[in-house]
Amino acid sequence: MAQDDPVVSAQWLQRHLGQPDIKVLDASWHMPQESRDPWQEYKVAHIPGALFFDIDGIADRMTDLPHMLPSAEAFAAAVSALGIRNHDKVIVYDSKGFYSAPRVWWMFRILGHNEVWVLDGGLPQWQASGYNLGSNCPEDAILKSKAANTAVETTYNGELESAATFQTEFQPQLLWTLEKVKHNVAAQTHQVVDARSRGRFDGIEPEPRKGVRSGHIPGTKNVPFPEMFDGAPKLLPADELSKKFEQAGAL
């Protein structure tokens, strides 16, 4: 399992599940209009031993924007509360296959933890492979997930109770600020890719969030993220992914 490979298979995870240094996170998240509760869904069915990672809770508490990247201190406190250490291998999945799990993969990477992978095909692929689901949620798992959210809140309130056992190292090259994106509109030194649907990109479909205009940032190329996967959904081979970006004019 190489660090430069972003995914692991359901078969790999099934073979290694339960090992002390393998930590599995359910990072499921749904758009508000779907009226689905990922926390309740996790408690009903999840990969055995998985903990719930709350994208809305482990987030920046200093902005009204949804699930923005938390501070390094808040992330370290939350991940420590989940019982994850720097030597652990973290496997992230979500209930749709490839939706919100890559976001959490990026959060770990940008804060210096490279031992992280997305489960290829997520929970649907795990189920399609015939592997068992956990239907009972141990009290310890519930307490850890809630403690992670509390740790973020106490960190932002300046009330951190104990030293974090998970250490972070921020990787600034993996983050672009609004100011940097605005500068690039004129400078065009980098190619920005929009992963939303073509309708939203072209401004002919409404945005799912109220008050957000449709359309795209000038100079952006559109590569809709569902086109990155097969019907499973599993990530396409690297050469096929390259063709998608070439066809969109993004390479």
PDB file of C-alpha atoms in Angstrom:
ATOM      1  CA  MET A   1       0.000   0.000   0.000  1.00  0.00           C
ATOM      2  CA  ALA A   2       1.816   3.073  -1.290  1.00  0.00           C
ATOM      3  CA  GLN A   3       1.346   6.598   0.056  1.00  0.00           C
ATOM      4  CA  ASP A   4       1.026   7.947  -3.493  1.00  0.00           C
ATOM      5  CA  ASP A   5      -1.944   5.649  -4.137  1.00  0.00           C
ATOM      6  CA  PRO A   6      -4.988   7.468  -2.710  1.00  0.00           C
ATOM      7  CA  VAL A   7      -7.239   4.406  -2.378  1.00  0.00           C
ATOM      8  CA  VAL A   8      -7.333   0.918  -0.890  1.00  0.00           C
ATOM      9  CA  SER A   9      -9.684  -1.867  -1.932  1.00  0.00           C
ATOM     10  CA  ALA A  10     -12.443  -3.392   0.156  1.00  0.00           C
ATOM     11  CA  GLN A  11     -10.519  -6.655  -0.036  1.00  0.00           C
ATOM     12  CA  TRP A  12      -7.390  -5.044   1.434  1.00  0.00           C
ATOM     13  CA  LEU A  13      -9.356  -3.462   4.256  1.00  0.00           C
ATOM     14  CA  GLN A  14     -11.169  -6.701   5.062  1.00  0.00           C
ATOM     15  CA  ARG A  15      -7.830  -8.510   5.405  1.00  0.00           C
ATOM     16  CA  HIS A  16      -6.362  -5.846   7.695  1.00  0.00           C
ATOM     17  CA  LEU A  17      -9.462  -4.807   9.633  1.00  0.00           C
ATOM     18  CA  GLY A  18      -8.936  -5.008  13.359  1.00  0.00           C
ATOM     19  CA  GLN A  19      -5.181  -4.482  13.341  1.00  0.00           C
ATOM     20  CA  PRO A  20      -4.172  -1.980  16.063  1.00  0.00           C
ATOM     21  CA  ASP A  21      -2.657   0.538  13.630  1.00  0.00           C
ATOM     22  CA  ILE A  22      -5.606   0.493  11.191  1.00  0.00           C
ATOM     23  CA  LYS A  23      -8.166   3.200  12.006  1.00  0.00           C
ATOM     24  CA  VAL A  24     -11.339   3.392   9.926  1.00  0.00           C
ATOM     25  CA  LEU A  25     -13.439   6.558   9.694  1.00  0.00           C
ATOM     26  CA  ASP A  26     -16.974   6.934   8.383  1.00  0.00           C
ATOM     27  CA  ALA A  27     -16.939  10.442   6.887  1.00  0.00           C
ATOM     28  CA  SER A  28     -20.403  10.338   5.333  1.00  0.00           C
ATOM     29  CA  TRP A  29     -22.063  13.690   4.690  1.00  0.00           C
ATOM     30  CA  HIS A  30     -25.159  14.766   2.756  1.00  0.00           C
ATOM     31  CA  MET A  31     -26.381  18.012   1.261  1.00  0.00           C
ATOM     32  CA  PRO A  32     -28.966  19.759   3.463  1.00  0.00           C
ATOM     33  CA  GLN A  33     -31.842  19.287   0.993  1.00  0.00           C
ATOM     34  CA  GLU A  34     -31.395  15.496   1.136  1.00  0.00           C
ATOM     35  CA  SER A  35     -32.822  15.427   4.666  1.00  0.00           C
ATOM     36  CA  ARG A  36     -30.476  12.610   5.671  1.00  0.00           C
ATOM     37  CA  ASP A  37     -28.583  12.315   8.939  1.00  0.00           C
ATOM     38  CA  PRO A  38     -25.178  10.638   8.452  1.00  0.00           C
ATOM     39  CA  TRP A  39     -24.679  10.252  12.217  1.00  0.00           C
ATOM     40  CA  GLN A  40     -27.908   8.282  12.588  1.00  0.00           C
ATOM     41  CA  GLU A  41     -27.093   6.240   9.466  1.00  0.00           C
ATOM     42  CA  TYR A  42     -23.663   5.447  10.895  1.00  0.00           C
ATOM     43  CA  LYS A  43     -25.200   4.139  14.109  1.00  0.00           C
ATOM     44  CA  VAL A  44     -27.467   1.820  12.102  1.00  0.00           C
ATOM     45  CA  ALA A  45     -24.876   0.442   9.660  1.00  0.00           C
ATOM     46  CA  HIS A  46     -21.110   0.924   9.362  1.00  0.00           C
ATOM     47  CA  ILE A  47     -17.912  -0.972   8.702  1.00  0.00           C
ATOM     48  CA  PRO A  48     -17.072  -2.848  11.914  1.00  0.00           C
ATOM     49  CA  GLY A  49     -14.811  -0.805  14.171  1.00  0.00           C
ATOM     50  CA  ALA A  50     -15.263   2.428  12.226  1.00  0.00           C
ATOM     51  CA  LEU A  51     -15.602   5.739  14.046  1.00  0.00           C
ATOM     52  CA  PHE A  52     -17.726   8.625  12.789  1.00  0.00           C
ATOM     53  CA  PHE A  53     -15.861  11.726  11.554  1.00  0.00           C
ATOM     54  CA  ASP A  54     -18.208  14.719  11.608  1.00  0.00           C
ATOM     55  CA  ILE A  55     -17.214  17.034   8.759  1.00  0.00           C
ATOM     56  CA  ASP A  56     -19.528  19.771  10.022  1.00  0.00           C
ATOM     57  CA  GLY A  57     -18.259  19.433  13.601  1.00  0.00           C
ATOM     58  CA  ILE A  58     -14.522  19.122  12.950  1.00  0.00           C
ATOM     59  CA  ALA A  59     -14.428  22.472  11.209  1.00  0.00           C
ATOM     60  CA  ASP A  60     -13.462  26.122  11.612  1.00  0.00           C
ATOM     61  CA  ARG A  61     -15.717  27.652  14.273  1.00  0.00           C
ATOM     62  CA  MET A  62     -14.683  31.217  13.372  1.00  0.00           C
ATOM     63  CA  THR A  63     -16.649  31.427  10.120  1.00  0.00           C
ATOM     64  CA  ASP A  64     -20.246  31.014   9.014  1.00  0.00           C
ATOM     65  CA  LEU A  65     -19.113  29.130   5.904  1.00  0.00           C
ATOM     66  CA  PRO A  66     -19.840  25.402   6.101  1.00  0.00           C
ATOM     67  CA  HIS A  67     -17.199  22.812   7.094  1.00  0.00           C
ATOM     68  CA  MET A  68     -14.172  25.001   6.490  1.00  0.00           C
ATOM     69  CA  LEU A  69     -10.745  23.606   7.422  1.00  0.00           C
ATOM     70  CA  PRO A  70     -10.199  23.810  11.200  1.00  0.00           C
ATOM     71  CA  SER A  71      -7.025  25.130  12.736  1.00  0.00           C
ATOM     72  CA  ALA A  72      -4.151  22.691  13.118  1.00  0.00           C
ATOM     73  CA  GLU A  73      -4.662  22.771  16.894  1.00  0.00           C
ATOM     74  CA  ALA A  74      -8.367  21.980  16.636  1.00  0.00           C
ATOM     75  CA  PHE A  75      -7.774  19.163  14.151  1.00  0.00           C
ATOM     76  CA  ALA A  76      -5.067  17.658  16.349  1.00  0.00           C
ATOM     77  CA  ALA A  77      -7.373  17.795  19.366  1.00  0.00           C
ATOM     78  CA  ALA A  78     -10.238  16.159  17.461  1.00  0.00           C
ATOM     79  CA  VAL A  79      -8.124  13.392  15.948  1.00  0.00           C
ATOM     80  CA  SER A  80      -6.512  12.740  19.326  1.00  0.00           C
ATOM     81  CA  ALA A  81      -9.995  12.371  20.828  1.00  0.00           C
ATOM     82  CA  LEU A  82     -10.760   9.770  18.149  1.00  0.00           C
ATOM     83  CA  GLY A  83      -7.792   7.774  19.403  1.00  0.00           C
ATOM     84  CA  ILE A  84      -5.731   8.178  16.229  1.00  0.00           C
ATOM     85  CA  ARG A  85      -1.955   8.460  16.496  1.00  0.00           C
ATOM     86  CA  ASN A  86       0.656   9.570  13.986  1.00  0.00           C
ATOM     87  CA  HIS A  87       1.831   6.022  13.319  1.00  0.00           C
ATOM     88  CA  ASP A  88      -1.697   4.837  12.446  1.00  0.00           C
ATOM     89  CA  LYS A  89      -2.960   4.081   8.961  1.00  0.00           C
ATOM     90  CA  VAL A  90      -6.263   5.877   8.422  1.00  0.00           C
ATOM     91  CA  ILE A  91      -8.888   4.530   5.999  1.00  0.00           C
ATOM     92  CA  VAL A  92     -11.771   6.880   5.196  1.00  0.00           C
ATOM     93  CA  TYR A  93     -15.057   5.944   3.540  1.00  0.00           C
ATOM     94  CA  ASP A  94     -18.539   7.344   3.000  1.00  0.00           C
ATOM     95  CA  SER A  95     -21.971   5.905   2.334  1.00  0.00           C
ATOM     96  CA  LYS A  96     -22.166   7.089  -1.287  1.00  0.00           C
ATOM     97  CA  GLY A  97     -18.902   5.566  -2.500  1.00  0.00           C
ATOM     98  CA  PHE A  98     -16.907   8.664  -3.410  1.00  0.00           C
ATOM     99  CA  TYR A  99     -18.389  11.842  -2.039  1.00  0.00           C
ATOM    100  CA  SER A 100     -17.241  13.264   1.277  1.00  0.00           C
ATOM    101  CA  ALA A 101     -14.470  10.800   2.186  1.00  0.00           C
ATOM    102  CA  PRO A 102     -11.886  12.455  -0.129  1.00  0.00           C
ATOM    103  CA  ARG A 103     -12.440  15.695   1.783  1.00  0.00           C
ATOM    104  CA  VAL A 104     -11.290  14.052   5.013  1.00  0.00           C
ATOM    105  CA  TRP A 105      -8.382  12.397   3.165  1.00  0.00           C
ATOM    106  CA  TRP A 106      -7.292  15.916   2.130  1.00  0.00           C
ATOM    107  CA  MET A 107      -7.689  17.238   5.677  1.00  0.00           C
ATOM    108  CA  PHE A 108      -5.275  14.624   6.994  1.00  0.00           C
ATOM    109  CA  ARG A 109      -2.830  15.248   4.133  1.00  0.00           C
ATOM    110  CA  ILE A 110      -2.817  19.028   4.459  1.00  0.00           C
ATOM    111  CA  LEU A 111      -2.113  18.664   8.166  1.00  0.00           C
ATOM    112  CA  GLY A 112       0.854  16.393   7.564  1.00  0.00           C
ATOM    113  CA  HIS A 113      -0.508  12.852   7.918  1.00  0.00           C
ATOM    114  CA  ASN A 114       0.309  10.922   4.738  1.00  0.00           C
ATOM    115  CA  GLU A 115      -0.735   7.512   6.073  1.00  0.00           C
ATOM    116  CA  VAL A 116      -4.325   8.002   4.900  1.00  0.00           C
ATOM    117  CA  TRP A 117      -6.360   6.374   2.123  1.00  0.00           C
ATOM    118  CA  VAL A 118      -9.931   6.425   0.791  1.00  0.00           C
ATOM    119  CA  LEU A 119     -11.791   3.127   0.615  1.00  0.00           C
ATOM    120  CA  ASP A 120     -12.282   2.563  -3.124  1.00  0.00           C
ATOM    121  CA  GLY A 121     -16.033   2.500  -3.701  1.00  0.00           C
ATOM    122  CA  GLY A 122     -16.819   3.256  -0.081  1.00  0.00           C
ATOM    123  CA  LEU A 123     -19.591   1.548   1.835  1.00  0.00           C
ATOM    124  CA  PRO A 124     -21.428   0.422  -1.350  1.00  0.00           C
ATOM    125  CA  GLN A 125     -18.334  -1.511  -2.501  1.00  0.00           C
ATOM    126  CA  TRP A 126     -17.832  -2.985   0.972  1.00  0.00           C
ATOM    127  CA  GLN A 127     -21.409  -4.274   0.903  1.00  0.00           C
ATOM    128  CA  ALA A 128     -21.155  -5.465  -2.718  1.00  0.00           C
ATOM    129  CA  SER A 129     -18.096  -7.486  -1.729  1.00  0.00           C
ATOM    130  CA  GLY A 130     -20.234  -9.389   0.780  1.00  0.00           C
ATOM    131  CA  TYR A 131     -18.533  -8.114   3.910  1.00  0.00           C
ATOM    132  CA  ASN A 132     -20.343  -7.673   7.207  1.00  0.00           C
ATOM    133  CA  LEU A 133     -21.672  -4.408   8.563  1.00  0.00           C
ATOM    134  CA  GLY A 134     -21.760  -3.369  12.172  1.00  0.00           C
ATOM    135  CA  SER A 135     -25.302  -2.628  13.303  1.00  0.00           C
ATOM    136  CA  ASN A 136     -24.584  -2.007  16.975  1.00  0.00           C
ATOM    137  CA  CYS A 137     -22.648   1.108  17.886  1.00  0.00           C
ATOM    138  CA  PRO A 138     -20.462   0.579  20.979  1.00  0.00           C
ATOM    139  CA  GLU A 139     -20.677   3.268  23.639  1.00  0.00           C
ATOM    140  CA  ASP A 140     -16.931   3.867  23.263  1.00  0.00           C
ATOM    141  CA  ALA A 141     -17.360   4.728  19.565  1.00  0.00           C
ATOM    142  CA  ILE A 142     -20.170   7.161  20.338  1.00  0.00           C
ATOM    143  CA  LEU A 143     -18.180   8.821  23.098  1.00  0.00           C
ATOM    144  CA  LYS A 144     -15.079   9.223  20.895  1.00  0.00           C
ATOM    145  CA  SER A 145     -17.022  10.804  18.039  1.00  0.00           C
ATOM    146  CA  LYS A 146     -18.741  13.236  20.396  1.00  0.00           C
ATOM    147  CA  ALA A 147     -15.448  13.968  22.165  1.00  0.00           C
ATOM    148  CA  ALA A 148     -13.865  14.929  18.830  1.00  0.00           C
ATOM    149  CA  ASN A 149     -16.490  17.622  18.266  1.00  0.00           C
ATOM    150  CA  THR A 150     -16.165  18.832  21.845  1.00  0.00           C
ATOM    151  CA  ALA A 151     -12.383  19.040  21.463  1.00  0.00           C
ATOM    152  CA  VAL A 152     -12.781  21.377  18.492  1.00  0.00           C
ATOM    153  CA  GLU A 153     -15.140  23.613  20.423  1.00  0.00           C
ATOM    154  CA  THR A 154     -12.910  23.786  23.501  1.00  0.00           C
ATOM    155  CA  THR A 155      -9.881  24.537  21.341  1.00  0.00           C
ATOM    156  CA  TYR A 156     -11.592  27.519  19.716  1.00  0.00           C
ATOM    157  CA  ASN A 157     -12.740  28.664  23.160  1.00  0.00           C
ATOM    158  CA  GLY A 158      -9.153  28.541  24.394  1.00  0.00           C
ATOM    159  CA  GLU A 159     -10.056  25.837  26.895  1.00  0.00           C
ATOM    160  CA  LEU A 160      -7.976  22.895  25.643  1.00  0.00           C
ATOM    161  CA  GLU A 161      -7.990  20.403  28.500  1.00  0.00           C
ATOM    162  CA  SER A 162      -4.979  18.233  27.675  1.00  0.00           C
ATOM    163  CA  ALA A 163      -2.097  18.002  25.241  1.00  0.00           C
ATOM    164  CA  ALA A 164      -2.920  16.433  21.869  1.00  0.00           C
ATOM    165  CA  THR A 165      -1.430  13.018  21.195  1.00  0.00           C
ATOM    166  CA  PHE A 166      -1.722  13.538  17.424  1.00  0.00           C
ATOM    167  CA  GLN A 167       0.771  16.012  15.983  1.00  0.00           C
ATOM    168  CA  THR A 168       0.118  18.067  12.854  1.00  0.00           C
ATOM    169  CA  GLU A 169       2.390  19.754  10.329  1.00  0.00           C
ATOM    170  CA  PHE A 170       0.556  22.156   8.035  1.00  0.00           C
ATOM    171  CA  GLN A 171       1.310  21.770   4.305  1.00  0.00           C
ATOM    172  CA  PRO A 172       0.529  25.206   2.797  1.00  0.00           C
ATOM    173  CA  GLN A 173       1.084  24.045  -0.791  1.00  0.00           C
ATOM    174  CA  LEU A 174      -2.117  21.986  -0.552  1.00  0.00           C
ATOM    175  CA  LEU A 175      -4.349  25.001   0.123  1.00  0.00           C
ATOM    176  CA  TRP A 176      -5.409  27.909  -2.050  1.00  0.00           C
ATOM    177  CA  THR A 177      -6.973  30.966  -0.434  1.00  0.00           C
ATOM    178  CA  LEU A 178      -9.679  33.087  -2.049  1.00  0.00           C
ATOM    179  CA  GLU A 179      -7.078  35.815  -2.618  1.00  0.00           C
ATOM    180  CA  LYS A 180      -4.803  33.403  -4.471  1.00  0.00           C
ATOM    181  CA  VAL A 181      -7.648  32.198  -6.677  1.00  0.00           C
ATOM    182  CA  LYS A 182      -8.667  35.787  -7.479  1.00  0.00           C
ATOM    183  CA  HIS A 183      -5.075  36.643  -8.426  1.00  0.00           C
ATOM    184  CA  ASN A 184      -4.915  33.588 -10.678  1.00  0.00           C
ATOM    185  CA  VAL A 185      -7.971  34.734 -12.644  1.00  0.00           C
ATOM    186  CA  ALA A 186      -5.777  37.466 -14.119  1.00  0.00           C
ATOM    187  CA  ALA A 187      -2.386  35.799 -13.939  1.00  0.00           C
ATOM    188  CA  GLN A 188      -3.495  32.376 -15.254  1.00  0.00           C
ATOM    189  CA  THR A 189      -0.391  30.715 -13.823  1.00  0.00           C
ATOM    190  CA  HIS A 190      -2.364  27.675 -12.713  1.00  0.00           C
ATOM    191  CA  GLN A 191      -5.315  25.781 -14.144  1.00  0.00           C
ATOM    192  CA  VAL A 192      -8.323  25.712 -11.823  1.00  0.00           C
ATOM    193  CA  VAL A 193     -10.656  22.720 -12.184  1.00  0.00           C
ATOM    194  CA  ASP A 194     -14.333  22.778 -11.188  1.00  0.00           C
ATOM    195  CA  ALA A 195     -15.604  19.339 -10.136  1.00  0.00           C
ATOM    196  CA  ARG A 196     -19.315  20.235 -10.033  1.00  0.00           C
ATOM    197  CA  SER A 197     -21.910  19.129 -12.582  1.00  0.00           C
ATOM    198  CA  ARG A 198     -21.873  20.726 -16.035  1.00  0.00           C
ATOM    199  CA  GLY A 199     -25.239  22.342 -15.397  1.00  0.00           C
ATOM    200  CA  ARG A 200     -23.993  24.111 -12.303  1.00  0.00           C
ATOM    201  CA  PHE A 201     -20.726  24.999 -14.064  1.00  0.00           C
ATOM    202  CA  ASP A 202     -22.613  26.484 -17.047  1.00  0.00           C
ATOM    203  CA  GLY A 203     -25.042  28.328 -14.788  1.00  0.00           C
ATOM    204  CA  ILE A 204     -28.157  26.556 -16.081  1.00  0.00           C
ATOM    205  CA  GLU A 205     -28.788  24.535 -12.906  1.00  0.00           C
ATOM    206  CA  PRO A 206     -29.452  26.179  -9.535  1.00  0.00           C
ATOM    207  CA  GLU A 207     -26.961  25.745  -6.747  1.00  0.00           C
ATOM    208  CA  PRO A 208     -28.154  23.448  -3.949  1.00  0.00           C
ATOM    209  CA  ARG A 209     -27.357  26.085  -1.330  1.00  0.00           C
ATOM    210  CA  LYS A 210     -29.605  29.121  -1.055  1.00  0.00           C
ATOM    211  CA  GLY A 211     -28.040  32.439  -1.971  1.00  0.00           C
ATOM    212  CA  VAL A 212     -25.194  30.945  -4.030  1.00  0.00           C
ATOM    213  CA  ARG A 213     -24.985  31.996  -7.676  1.00  0.00           C
ATOM    214  CA  SER A 214     -24.522  29.385 -10.367  1.00  0.00           C
ATOM    215  CA  GLY A 215     -21.781  29.595 -12.983  1.00  0.00           C
ATOM    216  CA  HIS A 216     -18.025  29.306 -12.550  1.00  0.00           C
ATOM    217  CA  ILE A 217     -14.775  31.164 -11.851  1.00  0.00           C
ATOM    218  CA  PRO A 218     -13.364  32.647 -15.088  1.00  0.00           C
ATOM    219  CA  GLY A 219     -10.745  30.447 -16.726  1.00  0.00           C
ATOM    220  CA  THR A 220     -11.894  27.301 -14.946  1.00  0.00           C
ATOM    221  CA  LYS A 221     -12.203  23.923 -16.690  1.00  0.00           C
ATOM    222  CA  ASN A 222     -15.023  21.535 -15.820  1.00  0.00           C
ATOM    223  CA  VAL A 223     -14.324  17.909 -14.900  1.00  0.00           C
ATOM    224  CA  PRO A 224     -17.436  16.628 -13.065  1.00  0.00           C
ATOM    225  CA  PHE A 225     -16.345  14.384 -10.226  1.00  0.00           C
ATOM    226  CA  PRO A 226     -18.829  11.531 -10.955  1.00  0.00           C
ATOM    227  CA  GLU A 227     -16.962  10.958 -14.232  1.00  0.00           C
ATOM    228  CA  MET A 228     -13.897   9.887 -12.241  1.00  0.00           C
ATOM    229  CA  PHE A 229     -15.497   6.575 -11.275  1.00  0.00           C
ATOM    230  CA  ASP A 230     -16.939   3.447 -12.821  1.00  0.00           C
ATOM    231  CA  GLY A 231     -20.402   2.124 -11.966  1.00  0.00           C
ATOM    232  CA  ALA A 232     -19.292   0.498  -8.698  1.00  0.00           C
ATOM    233  CA  PRO A 233     -18.311   3.357  -8.006  1.00  0.00           C
ATOM    234  CA  LYS A 234     -14.549   2.728  -7.999  1.00  0.00           C
ATOM    235  CA  LEU A 235     -11.817   5.128  -9.074  1.00  0.00           C
ATOM    236  CA  LEU A 236     -10.878   4.836 -12.749  1.00  0.00           C
ATOM    237  CA  PRO A 237      -7.319   3.798 -13.699  1.00  0.00           C
ATOM    238  CA  ALA A 238      -4.770   6.614 -13.881  1.00  0.00           C
ATOM    239  CA  ASP A 239      -4.583   6.610 -17.692  1.00  0.00           C
ATOM    240  CA  GLU A 240      -8.358   6.968 -18.000  1.00  0.00           C
ATOM    241  CA  LEU A 241      -8.362   9.779 -15.468  1.00  0.00           C
ATOM    242  CA  SER A 242      -5.687  11.575 -17.480  1.00  0.00           C
ATOM    243  CA  LYS A 243      -7.821  11.314 -20.604  1.00  0.00           C
ATOM    244  CA  LYS A 244     -10.750  12.928 -18.783  1.00  0.00           C
ATOM    245  CA  PHE A 245      -8.616  15.912 -17.847  1.00  0.00           C
ATOM    246  CA  GLU A 246      -7.086  16.128 -21.315  1.00  0.00           C
ATOM    247  CA  GLN A 247     -10.523  16.097 -22.931  1.00  0.00           C
ATOM    248  CA  ALA A 248     -11.584  18.944 -20.641  1.00  0.00           C
ATOM    249  CA  GLY A 249      -8.491  20.967 -21.585  1.00  0.00           C
ATOM    250  CA  ALA A 250      -7.207  20.826 -18.029  1.00  0.00           C
ATOM    251  CA  LEU A 251      -3.847  19.231 -18.894  1.00  0.00           C
TER     252      LEU A 251
END
